[in-house]
Short mmCIF file of C-alpha atoms in Angstrom, two decimals:
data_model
loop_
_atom_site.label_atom_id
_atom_site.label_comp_id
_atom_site.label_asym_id
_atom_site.label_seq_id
_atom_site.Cartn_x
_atom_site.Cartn_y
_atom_site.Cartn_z
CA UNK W 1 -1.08 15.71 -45.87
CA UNK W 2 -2.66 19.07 -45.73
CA UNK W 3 -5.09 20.10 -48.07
CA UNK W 4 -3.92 23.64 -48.66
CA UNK W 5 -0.61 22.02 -49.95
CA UNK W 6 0.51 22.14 -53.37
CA UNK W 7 1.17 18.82 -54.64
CA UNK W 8 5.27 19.13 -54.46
CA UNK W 9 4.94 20.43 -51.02
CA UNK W 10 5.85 18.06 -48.07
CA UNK W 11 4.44 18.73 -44.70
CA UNK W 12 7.38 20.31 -42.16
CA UNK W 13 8.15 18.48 -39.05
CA UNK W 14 6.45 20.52 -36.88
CA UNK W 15 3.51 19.80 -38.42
CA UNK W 16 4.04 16.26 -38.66
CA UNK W 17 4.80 16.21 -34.94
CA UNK W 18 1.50 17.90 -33.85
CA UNK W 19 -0.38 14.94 -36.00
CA UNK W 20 -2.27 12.27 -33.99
CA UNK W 21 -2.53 9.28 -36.05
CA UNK W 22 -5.21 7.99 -33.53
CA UNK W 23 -7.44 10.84 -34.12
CA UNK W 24 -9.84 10.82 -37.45
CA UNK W 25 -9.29 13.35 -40.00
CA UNK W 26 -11.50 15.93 -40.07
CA UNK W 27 -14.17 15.82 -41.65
CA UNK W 28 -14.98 18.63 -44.92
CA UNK W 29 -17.71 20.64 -44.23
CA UNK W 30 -20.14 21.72 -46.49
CA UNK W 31 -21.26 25.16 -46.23
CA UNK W 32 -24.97 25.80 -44.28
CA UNK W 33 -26.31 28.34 -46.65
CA UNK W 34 -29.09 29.00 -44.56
CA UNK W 35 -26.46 30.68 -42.03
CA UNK W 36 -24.23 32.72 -44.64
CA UNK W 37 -24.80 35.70 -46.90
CA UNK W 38 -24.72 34.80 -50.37
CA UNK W 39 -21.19 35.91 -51.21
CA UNK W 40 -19.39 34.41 -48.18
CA UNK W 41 -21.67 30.93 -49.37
CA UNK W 42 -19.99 31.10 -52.91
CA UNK W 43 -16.49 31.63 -51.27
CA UNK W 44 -17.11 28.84 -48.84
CA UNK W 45 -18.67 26.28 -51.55
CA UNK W 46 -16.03 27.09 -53.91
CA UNK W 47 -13.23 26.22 -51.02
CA UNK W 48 -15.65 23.23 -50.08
CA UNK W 49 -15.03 22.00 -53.91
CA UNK W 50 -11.48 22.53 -53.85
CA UNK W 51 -10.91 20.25 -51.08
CA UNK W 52 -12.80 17.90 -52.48
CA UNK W 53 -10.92 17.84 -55.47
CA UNK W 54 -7.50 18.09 -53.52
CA UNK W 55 -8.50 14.98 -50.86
CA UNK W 56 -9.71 12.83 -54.18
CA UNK W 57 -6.48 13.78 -55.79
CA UNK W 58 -4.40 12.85 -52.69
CA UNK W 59 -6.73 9.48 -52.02
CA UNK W 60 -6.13 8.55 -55.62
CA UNK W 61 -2.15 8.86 -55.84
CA UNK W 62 -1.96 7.26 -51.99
CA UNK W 63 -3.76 4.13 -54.10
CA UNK W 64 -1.65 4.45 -57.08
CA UNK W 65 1.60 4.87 -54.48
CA UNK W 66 0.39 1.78 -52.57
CA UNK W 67 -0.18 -0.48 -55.57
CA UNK W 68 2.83 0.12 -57.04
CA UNK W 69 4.52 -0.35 -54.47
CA UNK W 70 2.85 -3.52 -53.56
CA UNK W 71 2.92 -4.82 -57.03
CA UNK W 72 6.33 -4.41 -57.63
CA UNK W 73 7.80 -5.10 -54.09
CA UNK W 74 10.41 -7.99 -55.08
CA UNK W 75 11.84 -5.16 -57.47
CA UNK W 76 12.58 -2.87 -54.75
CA UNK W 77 16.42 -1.43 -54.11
CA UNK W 78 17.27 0.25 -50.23
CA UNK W 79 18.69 2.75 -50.79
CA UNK W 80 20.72 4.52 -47.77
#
């Protein structure tokens, strides 16, 4: 999933089709301070630490997602 998506937001196709699930994700980069002025550092840190919070966010649910679903597999109605 994208980053910049809210969390009710599903990615479109399109962007699901471009996706190469051989390829890493990329990495987040933390801002070089030494190359920015001060205010485009903030506005870069402060985007840094929203990603950060949005991949942990996104990591952590995938887990939950995955455990319940493992957990509870025997329970588990198709539904078509």
């Amino acid at each position: 999933y994208l980053l910049s998506l809210t969390h009710n937001v599903e990615p479109s196709l399109e962007h699901l089709a471009k996706v190469n699930d051989n390829a890493p994700d990329p990495e987040i980069e933390l801002p070089d301070e030494d190359s920015l002025t001060f205010k485009k550092y903030k506005k870069q840190m402060n985007q840094y630490q929203e990603d950060c919070k949005m991949l942990k966010y996104q990591v952590e649910v995938s887990c939950d997602h995955h455990s319940r679903h493992h957990d509870h597999s025997m329970y588990r109605v198709n539904v078509t």
